[in-house]
Amino acid sequence: MKNITFSKKDIDNMESRYRTRLINSLAGYKSANLIGTCDQQGNENLAIVSSVIHLGSQPPLFGFVVRPRNSRRHTLENILETKHFTINAVAASFFQQAHQTSARYPKHISEFVAVGLTPYYEPSFPAPFVLDSNLKMGLVLKEHIHIKSNNTEMLIGEVVSIHMSEQAIMPDGYLDLESIDLVTISGLDSYHVTQRLDRLSYAKPEESLVSLNRRGEP
Amino acid sequence: MKNITFSKKDIDNMESRYRTRLINSLAGYKSANLIGTCDQQGNENLAIVSSVIHLGSQPPLFGFVVRPRNSRRHTLENILETKHFTINAVAASFFQQAHQTSARYPKHISEFVAVGLTPYYEPSFPAPFVLDSNLKMGLVLKEHIHIKSNNTEMLIGEVVSIHMSEQAIMPDGYLDLESIDLVTISGLDSYHVTQRLDRLSYAKPEESLVSLNRRGEP
């Protein structure tokens, strides 16, 4: 395969939208999630986010990144206001609707209504879940970090409830995301389903890896 | 599909390894990258990481999370020492070797040697790249954030060079990650290849999304 190298100067000189697409593609595949929030008046917001990362399991913490200036601004404002949000995994059956939430709707427009997804409320939890999603969690804001390098904000939440398809849970706790058709994102706008290569055993020095896949099991 | 709900109490009461596998699976698909570093004596380290996220394109910034106590500790120490690291995307042809880097090797053992991957150095850049990877970048440390909620560290770097297969670059700057067989991770130990559903146009209110895929183009 023919290789190409870009220096810092090459990157700086790229046409702006070309650079955005290329740099966005560099990290590899990203998770596809909808963040559900509302403000204190109950105006709902739903925003697709590809930056959700797992930070720890005990306590169960997830973080994601928002830029104050972009279409996820309402998400940031709502979470700082109500301290609650939901993370809802995007499946192949509604990835176009999920993508459409990235349009800049005015604050009084609910993206649920605009794109045709169904909000669902849990008793005594103020943020809306996406009924259409087979893997959703409710979180309470734990930490708000300002990233100085480019004025972005990272919000960290602790999981207080999980709602999911029982069929996805394997006996050891691993979730078979393929069984519920979750998608992954590359770059700004590409959506993919996946095919498992293997599950591998816990790695130890001087020990060979073992496949955890048995016939018919993920 | 039958649904199941876990409360905070249910999560707290899960068996520890079961909870770790389940919580790790919740964010969805994650990027698969090898972080290459060395200390000031030139001892190399290579560690698989699934938490790399894109933070911005101008300047081009990526971040990832490390826990001071786990096998990525040497990665953290080396980056704080030399201020340089590489991010190398994992492809299907070497995902087992990439996974094996998560074993707890002593500091004087190079994971490159232990797992059988080839280090590659660029003139005047102190951190090793993975020659086997078709998508690699060199970064300079910009910011080090301590996450108080669970004592993890986030390292943020600015991209100063990119080395990749030319065939992956589409005319608009998007990288076709499938053309270079990149993998994605779910949970702690599952590796997947992908199949594109579609690329979608920039979303605007009151406008229908258009597929950016044309026949034979990603």
Short mmCIF file of C-alpha atoms in Angstrom, two decimals, chain A residues 67-140:
data_model
loop_
_atom_site.label_atom_id
_atom_site.label_comp_id
_atom_site.label_asym_id
_atom_site.label_seq_id
_atom_site.Cartn_x
_atom_site.Cartn_y
_atom_site.Cartn_z
CA ARG A 67 -18.39 22.34 22.51
CA PRO A 68 -20.22 25.32 23.96
CA ARG A 69 -20.75 26.85 20.54
CA ASN A 70 -22.20 23.96 18.54
CA SER A 71 -25.60 22.32 18.31
CA ARG A 72 -25.00 20.37 21.54
CA ARG A 73 -25.02 23.65 23.52
CA HIS A 74 -28.59 23.02 24.75
CA THR A 75 -27.43 19.64 26.05
CA LEU A 76 -24.70 21.32 28.10
CA GLU A 77 -27.04 24.01 29.45
CA ASN A 78 -29.74 21.48 30.40
CA ILE A 79 -27.33 19.17 32.22
CA LEU A 80 -25.82 22.03 34.20
CA GLU A 81 -29.38 23.11 35.07
CA THR A 82 -30.93 19.77 36.07
CA LYS A 83 -27.83 17.61 36.81
CA HIS A 84 -29.44 14.64 35.02
CA PHE A 85 -29.10 13.12 31.55
CA THR A 86 -29.62 9.87 29.69
CA ILE A 87 -27.33 8.01 27.27
CA ASN A 88 -29.20 5.96 24.67
CA ALA A 89 -27.35 3.69 22.23
CA VAL A 90 -28.16 4.14 18.52
CA ALA A 91 -29.27 1.07 16.56
CA ALA A 92 -29.39 0.46 12.80
CA SER A 93 -33.18 0.85 12.81
CA PHE A 94 -33.04 4.59 13.65
CA PHE A 95 -29.55 5.86 12.75
CA GLN A 96 -30.89 8.41 10.23
CA GLN A 97 -33.22 9.90 12.85
CA ALA A 98 -30.33 9.95 15.33
CA HIS A 99 -28.13 11.81 12.80
CA GLN A 100 -30.90 14.35 12.15
CA THR A 101 -30.75 15.45 15.83
CA SER A 102 -27.46 17.20 14.95
CA ALA A 103 -29.39 19.88 13.01
CA ARG A 104 -29.55 23.25 14.80
CA TYR A 105 -33.13 23.28 16.05
CA PRO A 106 -34.30 26.23 18.17
CA LYS A 107 -34.47 25.53 21.89
CA HIS A 108 -38.28 25.29 22.04
CA ILE A 109 -38.30 22.51 19.43
CA SER A 110 -37.97 19.00 20.85
CA GLU A 111 -35.66 16.88 18.69
CA PHE A 112 -37.80 13.89 19.72
CA VAL A 113 -40.72 15.42 17.83
CA ALA A 114 -38.60 16.85 15.00
CA VAL A 115 -36.93 13.53 14.10
CA GLY A 116 -39.67 11.12 15.19
CA LEU A 117 -38.25 9.34 18.23
CA THR A 118 -40.27 8.60 21.38
CA PRO A 119 -39.38 10.06 24.80
CA TYR A 120 -39.85 7.85 27.82
CA TYR A 121 -39.73 8.94 31.47
CA GLU A 122 -38.80 6.91 34.49
CA PRO A 123 -40.47 7.85 37.81
CA SER A 124 -38.44 10.51 39.69
CA PHE A 125 -35.83 10.89 36.93
CA PRO A 126 -36.12 14.26 35.15
CA ALA A 127 -34.34 13.49 31.84
CA PRO A 128 -36.02 11.70 28.92
CA PHE A 129 -34.91 8.29 27.66
CA VAL A 130 -35.28 7.21 24.02
CA LEU A 131 -37.88 4.45 23.99
CA ASP A 132 -36.63 3.27 20.58
CA SER A 133 -33.18 2.39 22.03
CA ASN A 134 -32.52 -1.09 23.41
CA LEU A 135 -29.65 0.09 25.62
CA LYS A 136 -30.19 3.18 27.73
CA MET A 137 -28.88 4.54 30.99
CA GLY A 138 -29.80 7.32 33.37
CA LEU A 139 -26.94 9.36 34.83
CA VAL A 140 -26.40 12.02 37.48
#
